[in-house]
């Protein structure tokens, strides 16, 4: 069984984005770190706020390219350690089980020829009474679909994959790094 960890800050971000989206489906990409055999931590998520309605979400790959480029840059392009884990999207009006469409689309990802990953995670989320509920499923090229184990764990202090958020971070670096500003 694949084991995944997720950080409290990622859960908070999911909660905020899910609340903002209301009854509209949203989603994005999961990226993470290979920690040990069959164990990965979800290091960051992208969020696509458009492309969804009450019962459908269509991921637009071009909307996630800058996110992926930034993630690989932050992690030193160490692809064997840090890489794409899969997808996430919300089911605000339905169960967090994958739909037949979800299953078909994830199987297309893991059977996409030479570029296909060895597996892909689909984490379906929703808010229930203010709490984030997640169902992570693992899709394999041989057609298997299995539940993954998901646990909450603190982010490492020296995490090279730590997300940069907000305009200040994008312009000046991480919040814990003092900005260098030159006045002219």
PDB file of C-alpha atoms in Angstrom:
ATOM      1  CA  UNK A   1       0.000   0.000   0.000  1.00  0.00           C
ATOM      2  CA  UNK A   2       1.257   3.453  -0.908  1.00  0.00           C
ATOM      3  CA  UNK A   3       1.668   5.796   2.055  1.00  0.00           C
ATOM      4  CA  UNK A   4       1.244   9.543   1.700  1.00  0.00           C
ATOM      5  CA  UNK A   5       1.781  12.363   4.146  1.00  0.00           C
ATOM      6  CA  UNK A   6       0.285  15.817   3.851  1.00  0.00           C
ATOM      7  CA  UNK A   7       1.259  18.955   5.755  1.00  0.00           C
ATOM      8  CA  UNK A   8      -1.123  21.028   7.887  1.00  0.00           C
ATOM      9  CA  UNK A   9      -0.427  24.107   5.725  1.00  0.00           C
ATOM     10  CA  UNK A  10      -1.522  22.169   2.636  1.00  0.00           C
ATOM     11  CA  UNK A  11      -4.736  21.111   4.380  1.00  0.00           C
ATOM     12  CA  UNK A  12      -5.361  24.753   5.362  1.00  0.00           C
ATOM     13  CA  UNK A  13      -4.837  25.824   1.763  1.00  0.00           C
ATOM     14  CA  UNK A  14      -7.219  23.125   0.521  1.00  0.00           C
ATOM     15  CA  UNK A  15      -9.804  24.232   3.078  1.00  0.00           C
ATOM     16  CA  UNK A  16      -9.542  27.854   1.982  1.00  0.00           C
ATOM     17  CA  UNK A  17      -9.715  27.027  -1.737  1.00  0.00           C
ATOM     18  CA  UNK A  18     -12.631  24.607  -1.283  1.00  0.00           C
ATOM     19  CA  UNK A  19     -14.574  27.197   0.725  1.00  0.00           C
ATOM     20  CA  UNK A  20     -13.866  29.842  -1.909  1.00  0.00           C
ATOM     21  CA  UNK A  21     -15.059  27.530  -4.720  1.00  0.00           C
ATOM     22  CA  UNK A  22     -18.310  26.634  -2.980  1.00  0.00           C
ATOM     23  CA  UNK A  23     -20.322  24.161  -5.098  1.00  0.00           C
ATOM     24  CA  UNK A  24     -17.949  24.461  -8.082  1.00  0.00           C
ATOM     25  CA  UNK A  25     -15.329  21.742  -8.646  1.00  0.00           C
ATOM     26  CA  UNK A  26     -11.694  22.860  -8.587  1.00  0.00           C
ATOM     27  CA  UNK A  27      -8.448  20.925  -8.734  1.00  0.00           C
ATOM     28  CA  UNK A  28      -4.820  20.793  -9.640  1.00  0.00           C
ATOM     29  CA  UNK A  29      -1.590  18.853  -9.537  1.00  0.00           C
ATOM     30  CA  UNK A  30       0.033  17.037  -6.599  1.00  0.00           C
ATOM     31  CA  UNK A  31       3.832  17.126  -6.375  1.00  0.00           C
ATOM     32  CA  UNK A  32       5.889  15.435  -3.751  1.00  0.00           C
ATOM     33  CA  UNK A  33       8.983  13.836  -2.357  1.00  0.00           C
ATOM     34  CA  UNK A  34       9.891  10.154  -2.440  1.00  0.00           C
ATOM     35  CA  UNK A  35      10.730   9.593   1.245  1.00  0.00           C
ATOM     36  CA  UNK A  36      11.261   5.826   1.304  1.00  0.00           C
ATOM     37  CA  UNK A  37       9.940   2.712  -0.402  1.00  0.00           C
ATOM     38  CA  UNK A  38       6.189   3.175  -1.046  1.00  0.00           C
ATOM     39  CA  UNK A  39       6.173   6.402   1.006  1.00  0.00           C
ATOM     40  CA  UNK A  40       5.742   9.887  -0.425  1.00  0.00           C
ATOM     41  CA  UNK A  41       4.965  13.257   1.061  1.00  0.00           C
ATOM     42  CA  UNK A  42       2.740  15.711  -0.727  1.00  0.00           C
ATOM     43  CA  UNK A  43       5.041  18.738  -0.865  1.00  0.00           C
ATOM     44  CA  UNK A  44       2.776  21.161  -2.724  1.00  0.00           C
ATOM     45  CA  UNK A  45      -0.372  21.482  -4.804  1.00  0.00           C
ATOM     46  CA  UNK A  46      -1.349  23.688  -7.686  1.00  0.00           C
ATOM     47  CA  UNK A  47      -4.838  25.171  -7.746  1.00  0.00           C
ATOM     48  CA  UNK A  48      -6.894  25.734 -10.872  1.00  0.00           C
ATOM     49  CA  UNK A  49      -9.977  27.740  -9.967  1.00  0.00           C
ATOM     50  CA  UNK A  50     -11.545  27.702 -13.448  1.00  0.00           C
ATOM     51  CA  UNK A  51     -12.622  24.790 -15.640  1.00  0.00           C
ATOM     52  CA  UNK A  52     -15.091  23.309 -13.195  1.00  0.00           C
ATOM     53  CA  UNK A  53     -18.784  23.436 -12.515  1.00  0.00           C
ATOM     54  CA  UNK A  54     -21.128  21.654 -10.076  1.00  0.00           C
ATOM     55  CA  UNK A  55     -20.389  18.171 -11.424  1.00  0.00           C
ATOM     56  CA  UNK A  56     -17.220  18.284 -13.507  1.00  0.00           C
ATOM     57  CA  UNK A  57     -13.616  19.491 -13.411  1.00  0.00           C
ATOM     58  CA  UNK A  58     -11.404  19.645 -16.497  1.00  0.00           C
ATOM     59  CA  UNK A  59      -7.729  20.180 -15.736  1.00  0.00           C
ATOM     60  CA  UNK A  60      -5.964  22.448 -18.182  1.00  0.00           C
ATOM     61  CA  UNK A  61      -2.304  21.317 -18.323  1.00  0.00           C
ATOM     62  CA  UNK A  62      -1.015  24.692 -19.526  1.00  0.00           C
ATOM     63  CA  UNK A  63      -2.361  26.273 -16.329  1.00  0.00           C
ATOM     64  CA  UNK A  64       0.078  24.161 -14.276  1.00  0.00           C
ATOM     65  CA  UNK A  65       3.289  24.492 -16.301  1.00  0.00           C
ATOM     66  CA  UNK A  66       4.657  27.482 -14.342  1.00  0.00           C
ATOM     67  CA  UNK A  67       3.829  25.692 -11.064  1.00  0.00           C
ATOM     68  CA  UNK A  68       5.726  22.566 -12.181  1.00  0.00           C
ATOM     69  CA  UNK A  69       8.690  24.615 -13.447  1.00  0.00           C
ATOM     70  CA  UNK A  70       8.859  26.485 -10.116  1.00  0.00           C
ATOM     71  CA  UNK A  71       8.624  23.236  -8.128  1.00  0.00           C
ATOM     72  CA  UNK A  72      11.468  21.618 -10.079  1.00  0.00           C
ATOM     73  CA  UNK A  73      13.549  24.792  -9.711  1.00  0.00           C
ATOM     74  CA  UNK A  74      12.993  24.890  -5.922  1.00  0.00           C
ATOM     75  CA  UNK A  75      13.981  21.228  -5.603  1.00  0.00           C
ATOM     76  CA  UNK A  76      17.121  21.455  -7.728  1.00  0.00           C
ATOM     77  CA  UNK A  77      15.626  19.358 -10.533  1.00  0.00           C
ATOM     78  CA  UNK A  78      16.201  16.230  -8.420  1.00  0.00           C
ATOM     79  CA  UNK A  79      13.547  14.298 -10.343  1.00  0.00           C
ATOM     80  CA  UNK A  80      14.164  10.927  -8.670  1.00  0.00           C
ATOM     81  CA  UNK A  81      13.433  12.498  -5.280  1.00  0.00           C
ATOM     82  CA  UNK A  82      10.931  15.268  -6.134  1.00  0.00           C
ATOM     83  CA  UNK A  83       8.341  14.792  -8.851  1.00  0.00           C
ATOM     84  CA  UNK A  84       4.748  14.683 -10.035  1.00  0.00           C
ATOM     85  CA  UNK A  85       2.553  12.485  -7.811  1.00  0.00           C
ATOM     86  CA  UNK A  86      -0.782  12.948  -9.506  1.00  0.00           C
ATOM     87  CA  UNK A  87      -3.912  15.050  -9.474  1.00  0.00           C
ATOM     88  CA  UNK A  88      -6.469  16.349  -7.029  1.00  0.00           C
ATOM     89  CA  UNK A  89      -9.911  17.779  -7.464  1.00  0.00           C
ATOM     90  CA  UNK A  90     -13.004  18.422  -5.437  1.00  0.00           C
ATOM     91  CA  UNK A  91     -16.389  16.739  -5.369  1.00  0.00           C
ATOM     92  CA  UNK A  92     -18.363  19.340  -3.398  1.00  0.00           C
ATOM     93  CA  UNK A  93     -21.715  17.748  -4.253  1.00  0.00           C
ATOM     94  CA  UNK A  94     -20.748  14.066  -4.417  1.00  0.00           C
ATOM     95  CA  UNK A  95     -18.781  11.434  -2.497  1.00  0.00           C
ATOM     96  CA  UNK A  96     -14.994  11.531  -2.543  1.00  0.00           C
ATOM     97  CA  UNK A  97     -14.903   8.268  -4.495  1.00  0.00           C
ATOM     98  CA  UNK A  98     -13.523   8.472  -8.057  1.00  0.00           C
ATOM     99  CA  UNK A  99     -16.206   8.640 -10.732  1.00  0.00           C
ATOM    100  CA  UNK A 100     -15.998   6.464 -13.869  1.00  0.00           C
ATOM    101  CA  UNK A 101     -14.704   9.569 -15.701  1.00  0.00           C
ATOM    102  CA  UNK A 102     -12.034  10.103 -13.015  1.00  0.00           C
ATOM    103  CA  UNK A 103     -10.907   6.477 -13.325  1.00  0.00           C
ATOM    104  CA  UNK A 104     -10.744   6.645 -17.126  1.00  0.00           C
ATOM    105  CA  UNK A 105      -8.733   9.884 -17.091  1.00  0.00           C
ATOM    106  CA  UNK A 106      -6.257   8.613 -14.497  1.00  0.00           C
ATOM    107  CA  UNK A 107      -5.773   5.365 -16.429  1.00  0.00           C
ATOM    108  CA  UNK A 108      -4.990   7.479 -19.507  1.00  0.00           C
ATOM    109  CA  UNK A 109      -2.244   9.230 -17.518  1.00  0.00           C
ATOM    110  CA  UNK A 110      -0.558   6.003 -16.341  1.00  0.00           C
ATOM    111  CA  UNK A 111      -0.771   4.306 -19.752  1.00  0.00           C
ATOM    112  CA  UNK A 112       0.432   7.258 -21.849  1.00  0.00           C
ATOM    113  CA  UNK A 113       3.367   5.498 -23.514  1.00  0.00           C
ATOM    114  CA  UNK A 114       6.992   6.214 -22.662  1.00  0.00           C
ATOM    115  CA  UNK A 115       6.135   9.381 -20.723  1.00  0.00           C
ATOM    116  CA  UNK A 116       3.714   7.624 -18.386  1.00  0.00           C
ATOM    117  CA  UNK A 117       4.543   7.658 -14.663  1.00  0.00           C
ATOM    118  CA  UNK A 118       4.798   4.281 -12.850  1.00  0.00           C
ATOM    119  CA  UNK A 119       1.712   5.298 -10.847  1.00  0.00           C
ATOM    120  CA  UNK A 120      -0.468   8.354 -10.275  1.00  0.00           C
ATOM    121  CA  UNK A 121      -2.442   9.466  -7.243  1.00  0.00           C
ATOM    122  CA  UNK A 122      -5.894  10.984  -7.507  1.00  0.00           C
ATOM    123  CA  UNK A 123      -6.945  12.720  -4.307  1.00  0.00           C
ATOM    124  CA  UNK A 124     -10.589  13.719  -4.288  1.00  0.00           C
ATOM    125  CA  UNK A 125     -11.499  16.303  -1.670  1.00  0.00           C
ATOM    126  CA  UNK A 126     -14.476  18.119  -0.211  1.00  0.00           C
ATOM    127  CA  UNK A 127     -15.426  20.179   2.799  1.00  0.00           C
ATOM    128  CA  UNK A 128     -17.749  18.521   5.307  1.00  0.00           C
ATOM    129  CA  UNK A 129     -18.808  20.688   8.252  1.00  0.00           C
ATOM    130  CA  UNK A 130     -15.698  22.827   7.810  1.00  0.00           C
ATOM    131  CA  UNK A 131     -13.271  19.869   7.681  1.00  0.00           C
ATOM    132  CA  UNK A 132     -11.320  18.723   4.627  1.00  0.00           C
ATOM    133  CA  UNK A 133     -12.131  15.135   3.660  1.00  0.00           C
ATOM    134  CA  UNK A 134      -9.737  13.404   1.232  1.00  0.00           C
ATOM    135  CA  UNK A 135      -9.802  10.054  -0.543  1.00  0.00           C
ATOM    136  CA  UNK A 136      -6.437   9.291  -2.185  1.00  0.00           C
ATOM    137  CA  UNK A 137      -6.433   6.509  -4.789  1.00  0.00           C
ATOM    138  CA  UNK A 138      -3.403   5.088  -6.591  1.00  0.00           C
ATOM    139  CA  UNK A 139      -3.676   4.155 -10.266  1.00  0.00           C
ATOM    140  CA  UNK A 140      -1.250   1.673 -11.852  1.00  0.00           C
ATOM    141  CA  UNK A 141      -0.593   0.929 -15.539  1.00  0.00           C
ATOM    142  CA  UNK A 142      -1.786  -2.663 -15.015  1.00  0.00           C
ATOM    143  CA  UNK A 143      -5.279  -1.334 -14.256  1.00  0.00           C
ATOM    144  CA  UNK A 144      -5.173  -1.600 -10.461  1.00  0.00           C
ATOM    145  CA  UNK A 145      -6.825   1.128  -8.398  1.00  0.00           C
ATOM    146  CA  UNK A 146      -6.053   1.062  -4.674  1.00  0.00           C
ATOM    147  CA  UNK A 147      -6.640   3.343  -1.729  1.00  0.00           C
ATOM    148  CA  UNK A 148      -3.523   5.012  -0.365  1.00  0.00           C
ATOM    149  CA  UNK A 149      -2.876   5.602   3.313  1.00  0.00           C
ATOM    150  CA  UNK A 150      -2.905   9.330   4.128  1.00  0.00           C
ATOM    151  CA  UNK A 151      -1.486  10.855   7.323  1.00  0.00           C
ATOM    152  CA  UNK A 152      -0.864  14.422   8.458  1.00  0.00           C
ATOM    153  CA  UNK A 153       2.782  15.227   9.211  1.00  0.00           C
ATOM    154  CA  UNK A 154       4.725  18.417   9.889  1.00  0.00           C
ATOM    155  CA  UNK A 155       6.736  19.951   7.089  1.00  0.00           C
ATOM    156  CA  UNK A 156      10.524  19.548   7.515  1.00  0.00           C
ATOM    157  CA  UNK A 157      12.202  22.813   8.577  1.00  0.00           C
ATOM    158  CA  UNK A 158      14.718  22.617   5.736  1.00  0.00           C
ATOM    159  CA  UNK A 159      12.142  21.649   3.094  1.00  0.00           C
ATOM    160  CA  UNK A 160      13.458  22.698  -0.339  1.00  0.00           C
ATOM    161  CA  UNK A 161       9.968  22.109  -1.755  1.00  0.00           C
ATOM    162  CA  UNK A 162       8.318  24.582   0.616  1.00  0.00           C
ATOM    163  CA  UNK A 163       5.753  26.538  -1.386  1.00  0.00           C
ATOM    164  CA  UNK A 164       6.225  30.220  -2.038  1.00  0.00           C
ATOM    165  CA  UNK A 165       2.972  32.102  -1.621  1.00  0.00           C
ATOM    166  CA  UNK A 166       1.916  35.649  -2.362  1.00  0.00           C
ATOM    167  CA  UNK A 167       3.486  38.473  -4.300  1.00  0.00           C
ATOM    168  CA  UNK A 168       6.081  39.221  -1.596  1.00  0.00           C
ATOM    169  CA  UNK A 169       7.440  35.675  -1.713  1.00  0.00           C
ATOM    170  CA  UNK A 170       7.499  35.604  -5.498  1.00  0.00           C
ATOM    171  CA  UNK A 171       9.439  38.882  -5.636  1.00  0.00           C
ATOM    172  CA  UNK A 172      11.747  38.576  -2.646  1.00  0.00           C
ATOM    173  CA  UNK A 173      12.042  34.882  -1.782  1.00  0.00           C
ATOM    174  CA  UNK A 174      10.751  32.898   1.138  1.00  0.00           C
ATOM    175  CA  UNK A 175       9.247  34.746   4.118  1.00  0.00           C
ATOM    176  CA  UNK A 176      11.981  33.484   6.456  1.00  0.00           C
ATOM    177  CA  UNK A 177      14.648  34.902   4.133  1.00  0.00           C
ATOM    178  CA  UNK A 178      15.218  38.613   4.738  1.00  0.00           C
ATOM    179  CA  UNK A 179      14.533  40.474   1.509  1.00  0.00           C
ATOM    180  CA  UNK A 180      17.289  42.386  -0.178  1.00  0.00           C
ATOM    181  CA  UNK A 181      15.850  45.666  -1.389  1.00  0.00           C
ATOM    182  CA  UNK A 182      18.009  48.276  -3.045  1.00  0.00           C
ATOM    183  CA  UNK A 183      16.625  51.782  -3.063  1.00  0.00           C
ATOM    184  CA  UNK A 184      17.501  53.932  -6.028  1.00  0.00           C
TER     185      UNK A 184
END
